[in-house]
PDB file of C-alpha atoms in Angstrom:
ATOM      1  CA  UNK A   1     -13.612  -6.166 -11.405  1.00 91.00           C
ATOM      2  CA  UNK A   2     -17.103  -8.238 -11.816  1.00 92.00           C
ATOM      3  CA  UNK A   3     -15.002 -11.101  -8.999  1.00 92.00           C
ATOM      4  CA  UNK A   4     -13.267  -8.601  -7.195  1.00 94.00           C
ATOM      5  CA  UNK A   5     -16.919  -7.095  -6.483  1.00 95.00           C
ATOM      6  CA  UNK A   6     -18.952 -10.989  -5.710  1.00 94.00           C
ATOM      7  CA  UNK A   7     -17.006 -12.085  -2.575  1.00 94.00           C
ATOM      8  CA  UNK A   8     -17.318  -8.747  -0.464  1.00 95.00           C
ATOM      9  CA  UNK A   9     -20.763  -7.717  -2.319  1.00 95.00           C
ATOM     10  CA  UNK A  10     -22.750  -8.299   1.133  1.00 95.00           C
ATOM     11  CA  UNK A  11     -21.216  -5.410   2.420  1.00 94.00           C
ATOM     12  CA  UNK A  12     -22.787  -2.805   0.716  1.00 95.00           C
ATOM     13  CA  UNK A  13     -25.852  -3.732   3.373  1.00 95.00           C
ATOM     14  CA  UNK A  14     -24.018  -3.804   6.678  1.00 95.00           C
ATOM     15  CA  UNK A  15     -23.823  -1.023   8.696  1.00 96.00           C
ATOM     16  CA  UNK A  16     -20.684   1.359  10.628  1.00 97.00           C
ATOM     17  CA  UNK A  17     -19.053   0.312  12.860  1.00 93.00           C
ATOM     18  CA  UNK A  18     -18.291   0.469  15.810  1.00 91.00           C
ATOM     19  CA  UNK A  19     -14.864   1.417  15.666  1.00 88.00           C
ATOM     20  CA  UNK A  20     -13.192   4.190  13.802  1.00 93.00           C
ATOM     21  CA  UNK A  21     -16.336   4.359  11.601  1.00 96.00           C
ATOM     22  CA  UNK A  22     -17.870   6.433  14.230  1.00 96.00           C
ATOM     23  CA  UNK A  23     -15.015   8.714  14.489  1.00 96.00           C
ATOM     24  CA  UNK A  24     -15.034   9.900  11.471  1.00 97.00           C
ATOM     25  CA  UNK A  25     -17.764   9.522   9.866  1.00 97.00           C
ATOM     26  CA  UNK A  26     -21.201   9.615  11.278  1.00 97.00           C
ATOM     27  CA  UNK A  27     -20.206  12.121  14.406  1.00 96.00           C
ATOM     28  CA  UNK A  28     -18.043  13.775  12.640  1.00 97.00           C
ATOM     29  CA  UNK A  29     -19.760  17.357  11.795  1.00 96.00           C
ATOM     30  CA  UNK A  30     -16.822  18.563   9.742  1.00 97.00           C
ATOM     31  CA  UNK A  31     -17.241  16.360   7.046  1.00 97.00           C
ATOM     32  CA  UNK A  32     -19.920  18.582   5.803  1.00 97.00           C
ATOM     33  CA  UNK A  33     -19.197  21.651   6.789  1.00 96.00           C
ATOM     34  CA  UNK A  34     -17.974  24.965   4.761  1.00 96.00           C
ATOM     35  CA  UNK A  35     -14.170  24.605   4.621  1.00 96.00           C
ATOM     36  CA  UNK A  36     -13.615  20.983   4.934  1.00 97.00           C
ATOM     37  CA  UNK A  37     -10.896  21.665   1.759  1.00 97.00           C
ATOM     38  CA  UNK A  38      -8.427  22.844   4.284  1.00 97.00           C
ATOM     39  CA  UNK A  39      -9.436  21.238   7.232  1.00 97.00           C
ATOM     40  CA  UNK A  40      -8.842  17.478   5.451  1.00 97.00           C
ATOM     41  CA  UNK A  41      -5.461  19.051   4.944  1.00 97.00           C
ATOM     42  CA  UNK A  42      -4.681  20.311   8.407  1.00 96.00           C
ATOM     43  CA  UNK A  43      -6.464  17.693  11.417  1.00 96.00           C
ATOM     44  CA  UNK A  44      -4.843  14.791  13.095  1.00 94.00           C
ATOM     45  CA  UNK A  45      -7.907  13.413  13.684  1.00 94.00           C
ATOM     46  CA  UNK A  46      -6.858   9.759  14.358  1.00 93.00           C
ATOM     47  CA  UNK A  47      -3.368  10.233  14.932  1.00 92.00           C
ATOM     48  CA  UNK A  48      -3.184  10.370  10.977  1.00 94.00           C
ATOM     49  CA  UNK A  49      -3.036  12.588   7.716  1.00 95.00           C
ATOM     50  CA  UNK A  50      -5.056  11.293   5.389  1.00 97.00           C
ATOM     51  CA  UNK A  51      -6.351  14.444   4.054  1.00 97.00           C
ATOM     52  CA  UNK A  52      -7.573  13.091  -0.004  1.00 98.00           C
ATOM     53  CA  UNK A  53      -9.772  10.187   2.412  1.00 98.00           C
ATOM     54  CA  UNK A  54     -11.369  13.144   4.093  1.00 98.00           C
ATOM     55  CA  UNK A  55     -11.893  14.433   1.146  1.00 98.00           C
ATOM     56  CA  UNK A  56     -13.599  11.730  -0.226  1.00 98.00           C
ATOM     57  CA  UNK A  57     -15.492  10.870   2.955  1.00 98.00           C
ATOM     58  CA  UNK A  58     -17.259  14.879   2.490  1.00 98.00           C
ATOM     59  CA  UNK A  59     -17.264  14.082  -1.497  1.00 98.00           C
ATOM     60  CA  UNK A  60     -19.641  11.359  -0.561  1.00 98.00           C
ATOM     61  CA  UNK A  61     -21.479  12.551   2.327  1.00 97.00           C
ATOM     62  CA  UNK A  62     -22.102  15.553   0.594  1.00 97.00           C
ATOM     63  CA  UNK A  63     -23.351  13.694  -2.527  1.00 97.00           C
ATOM     64  CA  UNK A  64     -25.708  10.539  -0.363  1.00 97.00           C
ATOM     65  CA  UNK A  65     -25.819  11.479   2.858  1.00 96.00           C
ATOM     66  CA  UNK A  66     -24.188   9.994   5.801  1.00 97.00           C
ATOM     67  CA  UNK A  67     -25.600   6.283   4.481  1.00 97.00           C
ATOM     68  CA  UNK A  68     -23.989   3.041   5.328  1.00 97.00           C
ATOM     69  CA  UNK A  69     -24.171   1.549   1.865  1.00 97.00           C
ATOM     70  CA  UNK A  70     -22.745   4.821   0.401  1.00 98.00           C
ATOM     71  CA  UNK A  71     -19.422   4.864   2.127  1.00 98.00           C
ATOM     72  CA  UNK A  72     -19.961   0.231   1.940  1.00 98.00           C
ATOM     73  CA  UNK A  73     -19.891   1.231  -2.292  1.00 97.00           C
ATOM     74  CA  UNK A  74     -17.468   2.805  -2.650  1.00 98.00           C
ATOM     75  CA  UNK A  75     -14.690   1.296  -1.165  1.00 97.00           C
ATOM     76  CA  UNK A  76     -16.001  -2.610  -2.972  1.00 97.00           C
ATOM     77  CA  UNK A  77     -15.381  -0.232  -6.329  1.00 97.00           C
ATOM     78  CA  UNK A  78     -12.168   1.402  -5.007  1.00 98.00           C
ATOM     79  CA  UNK A  79     -11.330  -2.680  -4.632  1.00 97.00           C
ATOM     80  CA  UNK A  80     -12.734  -3.857  -8.349  1.00 97.00           C
ATOM     81  CA  UNK A  81     -10.492  -0.237  -9.420  1.00 98.00           C
ATOM     82  CA  UNK A  82      -7.669  -1.642  -7.943  1.00 98.00           C
ATOM     83  CA  UNK A  83      -8.557  -5.406  -8.577  1.00 97.00           C
ATOM     84  CA  UNK A  84      -8.332  -4.054 -13.119  1.00 97.00           C
ATOM     85  CA  UNK A  85      -5.017  -1.550 -12.171  1.00 98.00           C
ATOM     86  CA  UNK A  86      -3.577  -4.786 -10.851  1.00 97.00           C
ATOM     87  CA  UNK A  87      -4.342  -6.866 -14.149  1.00 95.00           C
ATOM     88  CA  UNK A  88      -2.414  -4.090 -16.031  1.00 95.00           C
ATOM     89  CA  UNK A  89       0.331  -3.737 -14.229  1.00 95.00           C
ATOM     90  CA  UNK A  90       1.107  -7.206 -14.279  1.00 93.00           C
ATOM     91  CA  UNK A  91       0.608  -6.941 -18.416  1.00 92.00           C
ATOM     92  CA  UNK A  92       3.589  -3.930 -18.380  1.00 91.00           C
ATOM     93  CA  UNK A  93       5.797  -6.228 -15.980  1.00 88.00           C
ATOM     94  CA  UNK A  94       5.288  -9.700 -17.850  1.00 84.00           C
ATOM     95  CA  UNK A  95       8.773 -11.134 -19.803  1.00 74.00           C
ATOM     96  CA  UNK A  96       8.890 -10.328 -23.171  1.00 69.00           C
ATOM     97  CA  UNK A  97       9.726 -13.526 -24.561  1.00 63.00           C
ATOM     98  CA  UNK A  98       5.696 -14.565 -23.139  1.00 68.00           C
ATOM     99  CA  UNK A  99       2.561 -14.774 -26.186  1.00 71.00           C
ATOM    100  CA  UNK A 100      -0.248 -15.839 -26.659  1.00 76.00           C
ATOM    101  CA  UNK A 101      -1.970 -17.502 -23.312  1.00 78.00           C
ATOM    102  CA  UNK A 102       0.765 -17.318 -21.305  1.00 75.00           C
ATOM    103  CA  UNK A 103       1.428 -13.243 -20.938  1.00 80.00           C
ATOM    104  CA  UNK A 104      -1.839 -12.923 -19.757  1.00 84.00           C
ATOM    105  CA  UNK A 105      -2.362 -16.150 -17.816  1.00 89.00           C
ATOM    106  CA  UNK A 106      -0.322 -14.744 -15.111  1.00 88.00           C
ATOM    107  CA  UNK A 107      -1.330 -11.175 -14.843  1.00 91.00           C
ATOM    108  CA  UNK A 108      -5.269 -13.048 -14.654  1.00 93.00           C
ATOM    109  CA  UNK A 109      -3.900 -15.518 -11.895  1.00 93.00           C
ATOM    110  CA  UNK A 110      -2.520 -12.248 -10.427  1.00 92.00           C
ATOM    111  CA  UNK A 111      -5.658 -10.440 -10.380  1.00 95.00           C
ATOM    112  CA  UNK A 112      -7.648 -12.852  -9.301  1.00 96.00           C
ATOM    113  CA  UNK A 113      -5.958 -13.404  -6.303  1.00 95.00           C
ATOM    114  CA  UNK A 114      -6.315 -10.348  -5.260  1.00 95.00           C
ATOM    115  CA  UNK A 115      -9.374  -9.959  -5.894  1.00 96.00           C
ATOM    116  CA  UNK A 116     -10.812 -12.780  -4.315  1.00 95.00           C
ATOM    117  CA  UNK A 117      -8.296 -13.207  -1.111  1.00 94.00           C
ATOM    118  CA  UNK A 118      -9.897 -12.979   2.306  1.00 92.00           C
ATOM    119  CA  UNK A 119      -7.112 -10.493   3.819  1.00 90.00           C
ATOM    120  CA  UNK A 120      -8.777  -7.625   2.128  1.00 91.00           C
ATOM    121  CA  UNK A 121     -12.018  -8.226   3.074  1.00 91.00           C
ATOM    122  CA  UNK A 122     -11.285  -5.734   6.254  1.00 89.00           C
ATOM    123  CA  UNK A 123     -10.454  -2.286   3.606  1.00 91.00           C
ATOM    124  CA  UNK A 124     -13.330  -2.984   1.890  1.00 94.00           C
ATOM    125  CA  UNK A 125     -15.991  -3.882   4.894  1.00 93.00           C
ATOM    126  CA  UNK A 126     -14.360  -1.637   6.733  1.00 94.00           C
ATOM    127  CA  UNK A 127     -15.809   1.498   6.561  1.00 96.00           C
ATOM    128  CA  UNK A 128     -12.863   3.353   7.928  1.00 96.00           C
ATOM    129  CA  UNK A 129      -9.815   1.643   5.751  1.00 95.00           C
ATOM    130  CA  UNK A 130     -10.892   3.787   2.852  1.00 97.00           C
ATOM    131  CA  UNK A 131      -7.857   5.466   2.534  1.00 97.00           C
ATOM    132  CA  UNK A 132      -5.927   1.999   2.453  1.00 96.00           C
ATOM    133  CA  UNK A 133      -7.477   1.210  -0.957  1.00 97.00           C
ATOM    134  CA  UNK A 134      -7.831   4.972  -2.606  1.00 98.00           C
ATOM    135  CA  UNK A 135      -4.210   4.683  -1.727  1.00 97.00           C
ATOM    136  CA  UNK A 136      -2.994   1.459  -3.358  1.00 97.00           C
ATOM    137  CA  UNK A 137      -5.363   2.491  -6.269  1.00 98.00           C
ATOM    138  CA  UNK A 138      -2.619   6.095  -7.042  1.00 98.00           C
ATOM    139  CA  UNK A 139      -0.129   3.887  -5.805  1.00 97.00           C
ATOM    140  CA  UNK A 140      -0.892   1.729  -9.022  1.00 98.00           C
ATOM    141  CA  UNK A 141      -1.231   4.199 -11.407  1.00 98.00           C
ATOM    142  CA  UNK A 142       2.654   5.375  -9.955  1.00 98.00           C
ATOM    143  CA  UNK A 143       3.198   2.047 -10.962  1.00 97.00           C
ATOM    144  CA  UNK A 144       2.187   2.316 -14.033  1.00 98.00           C
ATOM    145  CA  UNK A 145       3.027   5.520 -15.140  1.00 98.00           C
ATOM    146  CA  UNK A 146       6.277   5.283 -13.958  1.00 98.00           C
ATOM    147  CA  UNK A 147       6.704   1.770 -16.525  1.00 96.00           C
ATOM    148  CA  UNK A 148       5.203   4.122 -19.135  1.00 96.00           C
ATOM    149  CA  UNK A 149       7.837   6.722 -18.180  1.00 97.00           C
ATOM    150  CA  UNK A 150      10.918   4.527 -18.726  1.00 95.00           C
ATOM    151  CA  UNK A 151       9.815   2.969 -22.295  1.00 94.00           C
ATOM    152  CA  UNK A 152       8.875   6.049 -23.822  1.00 93.00           C
ATOM    153  CA  UNK A 153      11.664   7.791 -26.264  1.00 90.00           C
ATOM    154  CA  UNK A 154      10.038  11.007 -26.933  1.00 94.00           C
ATOM    155  CA  UNK A 155      11.160  14.368 -24.324  1.00 93.00           C
ATOM    156  CA  UNK A 156       7.631  15.165 -23.785  1.00 96.00           C
ATOM    157  CA  UNK A 157       6.080  12.184 -23.078  1.00 96.00           C
ATOM    158  CA  UNK A 158       8.826  11.066 -20.800  1.00 95.00           C
ATOM    159  CA  UNK A 159       7.854  14.412 -18.512  1.00 96.00           C
ATOM    160  CA  UNK A 160       4.385  13.919 -19.217  1.00 97.00           C
ATOM    161  CA  UNK A 161       4.271  10.789 -17.743  1.00 97.00           C
ATOM    162  CA  UNK A 162       6.926  11.426 -15.528  1.00 97.00           C
ATOM    163  CA  UNK A 163       4.931  13.951 -13.426  1.00 97.00           C
ATOM    164  CA  UNK A 164       1.905  11.820 -13.788  1.00 98.00           C
ATOM    165  CA  UNK A 165       3.867   9.096 -11.303  1.00 98.00           C
ATOM    166  CA  UNK A 166       5.518  11.348  -9.191  1.00 98.00           C
ATOM    167  CA  UNK A 167       1.554  13.136  -8.915  1.00 98.00           C
ATOM    168  CA  UNK A 168       0.132  10.387  -7.800  1.00 98.00           C
ATOM    169  CA  UNK A 169       2.423   8.919  -5.414  1.00 98.00           C
ATOM    170  CA  UNK A 170       2.461  11.987  -3.568  1.00 98.00           C
ATOM    171  CA  UNK A 171      -1.932  11.830  -3.682  1.00 98.00           C
ATOM    172  CA  UNK A 172      -1.480   8.416  -2.831  1.00 98.00           C
ATOM    173  CA  UNK A 173       1.127   9.417   0.085  1.00 97.00           C
ATOM    174  CA  UNK A 174      -1.523  12.452   0.589  1.00 97.00           C
ATOM    175  CA  UNK A 175      -4.169   9.008   1.017  1.00 97.00           C
ATOM    176  CA  UNK A 176      -1.881   6.988   3.651  1.00 95.00           C
ATOM    177  CA  UNK A 177       1.631   7.871   3.858  1.00 91.00           C
ATOM    178  CA  UNK A 178       2.405   3.769   4.185  1.00 85.00           C
ATOM    179  CA  UNK A 179       4.623   2.960   0.787  1.00 93.00           C
ATOM    180  CA  UNK A 180       7.515   5.070   1.682  1.00 95.00           C
ATOM    181  CA  UNK A 181       9.852   2.661   0.076  1.00 95.00           C
ATOM    182  CA  UNK A 182       8.794   3.126  -3.524  1.00 97.00           C
ATOM    183  CA  UNK A 183      11.416   4.889  -4.818  1.00 97.00           C
ATOM    184  CA  UNK A 184      13.216   1.659  -3.789  1.00 95.00           C
ATOM    185  CA  UNK A 185      10.822  -0.191  -5.835  1.00 95.00           C
ATOM    186  CA  UNK A 186      10.911   1.471  -8.662  1.00 96.00           C
ATOM    187  CA  UNK A 187      14.952   1.042  -8.413  1.00 93.00           C
ATOM    188  CA  UNK A 188      14.350  -2.712  -8.458  1.00 92.00           C
ATOM    189  CA  UNK A 189      12.445  -2.329 -11.302  1.00 93.00           C
ATOM    190  CA  UNK A 190      14.789  -0.451 -13.044  1.00 93.00           C
ATOM    191  CA  UNK A 191      17.422  -3.123 -11.970  1.00 87.00           C
ATOM    192  CA  UNK A 192      15.519  -6.154 -12.898  1.00 85.00           C
ATOM    193  CA  UNK A 193      12.211  -5.989 -14.721  1.00 88.00           C
ATOM    194  CA  UNK A 194      12.318  -3.285 -17.066  1.00 89.00           C
ATOM    195  CA  UNK A 195      16.097  -3.999 -18.414  1.00 84.00           C
ATOM    196  CA  UNK A 196      16.759  -0.415 -18.213  1.00 88.00           C
ATOM    197  CA  UNK A 197      20.034   0.873 -19.883  1.00 87.00           C
ATOM    198  CA  UNK A 198      20.151   4.485 -17.937  1.00 87.00           C
ATOM    199  CA  UNK A 199      23.484   4.537 -16.481  1.00 90.00           C
ATOM    200  CA  UNK A 200      22.578   3.863 -12.805  1.00 90.00           C
ATOM    201  CA  UNK A 201      23.380   7.945 -11.547  1.00 92.00           C
ATOM    202  CA  UNK A 202      20.533   8.886 -14.191  1.00 93.00           C
ATOM    203  CA  UNK A 203      18.388   6.944 -12.588  1.00 94.00           C
ATOM    204  CA  UNK A 204      19.550   7.147  -9.270  1.00 94.00           C
ATOM    205  CA  UNK A 205      18.586  10.897  -9.732  1.00 95.00           C
ATOM    206  CA  UNK A 206      15.370   9.792 -11.437  1.00 94.00           C
ATOM    207  CA  UNK A 207      14.447   8.424  -7.650  1.00 96.00           C
ATOM    208  CA  UNK A 208      15.016  12.024  -5.896  1.00 97.00           C
ATOM    209  CA  UNK A 209      12.032  14.328  -6.209  1.00 97.00           C
ATOM    210  CA  UNK A 210       9.880  10.542  -4.937  1.00 98.00           C
ATOM    211  CA  UNK A 211      12.513  10.233  -2.593  1.00 97.00           C
ATOM    212  CA  UNK A 212      12.109  13.840  -1.228  1.00 97.00           C
ATOM    213  CA  UNK A 213       7.744  12.793  -1.651  1.00 97.00           C
ATOM    214  CA  UNK A 214       8.194   9.552   0.733  1.00 97.00           C
ATOM    215  CA  UNK A 215      10.646  12.109   3.332  1.00 96.00           C
ATOM    216  CA  UNK A 216       7.822  14.626   3.478  1.00 96.00           C
ATOM    217  CA  UNK A 217       5.070  12.110   3.467  1.00 95.00           C
ATOM    218  CA  UNK A 218       6.382  10.566   6.443  1.00 93.00           C
ATOM    219  CA  UNK A 219       6.835  13.262   8.554  1.00 94.00           C
ATOM    220  CA  UNK A 220       3.620  14.004   8.275  1.00 94.00           C
ATOM    221  CA  UNK A 221       2.540  11.067   9.229  1.00 92.00           C
ATOM    222  CA  UNK A 222       4.818  11.556  12.219  1.00 91.00           C
ATOM    223  CA  UNK A 223       3.644  14.186  13.108  1.00 91.00           C
ATOM    224  CA  UNK A 224       0.252  13.129  13.790  1.00 91.00           C
ATOM    225  CA  UNK A 225       0.563  10.259  15.507  1.00 85.00           C
ATOM    226  CA  UNK A 226       1.434   9.616  19.733  1.00 80.00           C
ATOM    227  CA  UNK A 227       4.128   7.604  19.334  1.00 73.00           C
ATOM    228  CA  UNK A 228       5.317   5.449  21.873  1.00 67.00           C
ATOM    229  CA  UNK A 229       8.732   6.119  23.630  1.00 66.00           C
ATOM    230  CA  UNK A 230      11.814   4.436  23.907  1.00 64.00           C
ATOM    231  CA  UNK A 231      11.557   4.057  27.784  1.00 67.00           C
ATOM    232  CA  UNK A 232       7.795   2.332  27.183  1.00 72.00           C
ATOM    233  CA  UNK A 233       9.734   0.895  23.384  1.00 76.00           C
ATOM    234  CA  UNK A 234      13.085  -0.158  23.601  1.00 81.00           C
ATOM    235  CA  UNK A 235      15.991  -0.752  20.395  1.00 85.00           C
ATOM    236  CA  UNK A 236      15.295  -4.392  20.814  1.00 84.00           C
ATOM    237  CA  UNK A 237      11.401  -5.517  20.781  1.00 84.00           C
ATOM    238  CA  UNK A 238      11.464  -2.039  17.956  1.00 84.00           C
ATOM    239  CA  UNK A 239      13.804  -4.649  16.244  1.00 86.00           C
ATOM    240  CA  UNK A 240      12.021  -7.416  16.524  1.00 87.00           C
ATOM    241  CA  UNK A 241       8.724  -6.108  14.871  1.00 85.00           C
ATOM    242  CA  UNK A 242      10.367  -5.207  11.995  1.00 84.00           C
ATOM    243  CA  UNK A 243      11.727  -8.201  11.161  1.00 86.00           C
ATOM    244  CA  UNK A 244       8.504 -10.047  12.321  1.00 87.00           C
ATOM    245  CA  UNK A 245       6.348  -7.719  10.535  1.00 84.00           C
ATOM    246  CA  UNK A 246       6.675  -8.392   6.918  1.00 84.00           C
ATOM    247  CA  UNK A 247       6.615 -12.347   7.647  1.00 87.00           C
ATOM    248  CA  UNK A 248       2.881 -12.097   9.896  1.00 86.00           C
ATOM    249  CA  UNK A 249       2.040 -10.191   6.639  1.00 84.00           C
ATOM    250  CA  UNK A 250       3.156 -12.546   3.940  1.00 85.00           C
ATOM    251  CA  UNK A 251       1.574 -15.587   7.082  1.00 88.00           C
ATOM    252  CA  UNK A 252      -1.222 -14.132   6.570  1.00 87.00           C
ATOM    253  CA  UNK A 253      -1.643 -13.523   2.800  1.00 87.00           C
ATOM    254  CA  UNK A 254      -0.046 -17.879   2.491  1.00 89.00           C
ATOM    255  CA  UNK A 255      -2.822 -18.742   5.422  1.00 90.00           C
ATOM    256  CA  UNK A 256      -5.693 -15.832   6.020  1.00 88.00           C
ATOM    257  CA  UNK A 257      -6.743 -17.306   9.564  1.00 85.00           C
ATOM    258  CA  UNK A 258      -7.257 -14.864  13.250  1.00 81.00           C
ATOM    259  CA  UNK A 259      -7.493 -11.903  11.274  1.00 80.00           C
ATOM    260  CA  UNK A 260      -8.159  -8.651  13.383  1.00 79.00           C
ATOM    261  CA  UNK A 261      -8.310  -5.218  12.492  1.00 73.00           C
ATOM    262  CA  UNK A 262      -5.226  -4.059  15.234  1.00 77.00           C
ATOM    263  CA  UNK A 263      -2.344  -6.540  16.144  1.00 75.00           C
ATOM    264  CA  UNK A 264      -1.958  -4.405  19.907  1.00 75.00           C
ATOM    265  CA  UNK A 265       2.189  -5.022  20.960  1.00 70.00           C
ATOM    266  CA  UNK A 266       2.989  -6.448  24.222  1.00 66.00           C
ATOM    267  CA  UNK A 267       2.404  -4.584  27.397  1.00 66.00           C
ATOM    268  CA  UNK A 268       6.533  -4.557  28.542  1.00 70.00           C
ATOM    269  CA  UNK A 269       7.426  -3.291  25.431  1.00 72.00           C
ATOM    270  CA  UNK A 270      11.063  -6.426  25.513  1.00 79.00           C
ATOM    271  CA  UNK A 271      12.448  -8.219  23.433  1.00 84.00           C
ATOM    272  CA  UNK A 272      11.880 -12.148  22.742  1.00 87.00           C
ATOM    273  CA  UNK A 273      15.798 -12.061  21.677  1.00 90.00           C
ATOM    274  CA  UNK A 274      15.589 -16.538  20.815  1.00 92.00           C
ATOM    275  CA  UNK A 275      13.155 -15.011  18.283  1.00 91.00           C
ATOM    276  CA  UNK A 276      14.580 -12.350  17.145  1.00 90.00           C
ATOM    277  CA  UNK A 277      17.883 -14.865  16.780  1.00 92.00           C
ATOM    278  CA  UNK A 278      15.659 -16.643  14.209  1.00 93.00           C
ATOM    279  CA  UNK A 279      14.472 -14.379  12.396  1.00 91.00           C
ATOM    280  CA  UNK A 280      18.211 -12.098  11.397  1.00 91.00           C
ATOM    281  CA  UNK A 281      18.811 -15.866  10.344  1.00 94.00           C
ATOM    282  CA  UNK A 282      16.018 -16.552   8.649  1.00 91.00           C
ATOM    283  CA  UNK A 283      16.148 -12.849   6.684  1.00 85.00           C
ATOM    284  CA  UNK A 284      19.920 -13.780   5.622  1.00 87.00           C
ATOM    285  CA  UNK A 285      18.903 -16.787   4.563  1.00 89.00           C
ATOM    286  CA  UNK A 286      16.852 -15.232   2.233  1.00 82.00           C
ATOM    287  CA  UNK A 287      18.505 -12.569   1.241  1.00 77.00           C
ATOM    288  CA  UNK A 288      21.594 -15.406   0.513  1.00 81.00           C
ATOM    289  CA  UNK A 289      18.870 -17.394  -1.542  1.00 79.00           C
ATOM    290  CA  UNK A 290      17.518 -14.177  -3.703  1.00 73.00           C
ATOM    291  CA  UNK A 291      21.167 -13.618  -4.713  1.00 73.00           C
ATOM    292  CA  UNK A 292      21.653 -17.530  -6.216  1.00 76.00           C
ATOM    293  CA  UNK A 293      18.206 -16.419  -7.878  1.00 68.00           C
ATOM    294  CA  UNK A 294      19.859 -13.668  -9.500  1.00 61.00           C
ATOM    295  CA  UNK A 295      19.274 -15.080 -13.286  1.00 62.00           C
ATOM    296  CA  UNK A 296      15.704 -15.405 -12.706  1.00 68.00           C
ATOM    297  CA  UNK A 297      15.240 -11.048 -11.932  1.00 75.00           C
ATOM    298  CA  UNK A 298      11.831 -10.844 -11.129  1.00 78.00           C
ATOM    299  CA  UNK A 299      11.643 -13.220  -7.926  1.00 77.00           C
ATOM    300  CA  UNK A 300      14.868 -11.822  -6.492  1.00 78.00           C
ATOM    301  CA  UNK A 301      13.072  -8.005  -7.178  1.00 83.00           C
ATOM    302  CA  UNK A 302       9.360  -9.902  -5.886  1.00 83.00           C
ATOM    303  CA  UNK A 303      12.057 -10.927  -2.942  1.00 79.00           C
ATOM    304  CA  UNK A 304      13.446  -7.884  -1.860  1.00 82.00           C
ATOM    305  CA  UNK A 305       9.755  -5.215  -2.275  1.00 87.00           C
ATOM    306  CA  UNK A 306       7.982  -7.580  -0.659  1.00 84.00           C
ATOM    307  CA  UNK A 307       9.673  -6.701   2.705  1.00 80.00           C
ATOM    308  CA  UNK A 308      10.289  -3.251   1.563  1.00 84.00           C
ATOM    309  CA  UNK A 309       6.538  -2.276   1.186  1.00 85.00           C
ATOM    310  CA  UNK A 310       5.788  -4.400   4.807  1.00 76.00           C
ATOM    311  CA  UNK A 311       8.779  -3.075   6.336  1.00 64.00           C
TER     312      UNK A 311
END
């Protein structure tokens, strides 16, 4: 957690930005007004449904005032907590055969890379990106609770951990609805990481409440946004966007240059068919490679989970 704070500690001395911060916080009198709870769950300000983020900002504003350092400190603390949660989750998902220093080395490295990676500058140093920090925190808690659920031996504990996982996932979606593929990731964990021996039908039934939460979250986010029509962004352009986005995110993880808070779509909205063909070829090739790696299920799980969560 300390290593997560050090690279971004200077953000506490920064001011608000003129990109969303003014509308979301500085000029948003609703954060200090009566009835903020109802407003947070009904507003579509900034074209997002993120009630938990509004309530978090309201709590900061009421506790410390609308001053930049307080909001930056909350974002920084949230990033540090997420680094610790990444470590705890990686510990739970490590291969059982590893013991001693090898058991902690992999999770520690994963948490360290997460803690100091430059790609987190946006979510840590930009106050308006706090919803992503909150959503990730509760998503990691949901994953941890789900792992405990799968390893519990009594009905009472299984019920409690399952409820904790579902509740945390719901709060994550209410912070920012972006991890809608999380139920599929849980299924991948069941199959290739957690080593569960439960019947397939039971594992699928377990995911229904998570899938229902994902659908509800996606519907709430959809009704909050002003979406481009098919005339503005046709099927070909949408297909290209779907294929290209995961690779762009992975590229920024490997080479974090030319980062921006927004990546605007082309004005003409037309598909680049040679690029689409290349992306399809690469995707099929990676899928074939993943199938050949079926004896190393953790790698296969990671290769499939990454595009699911990024697409």
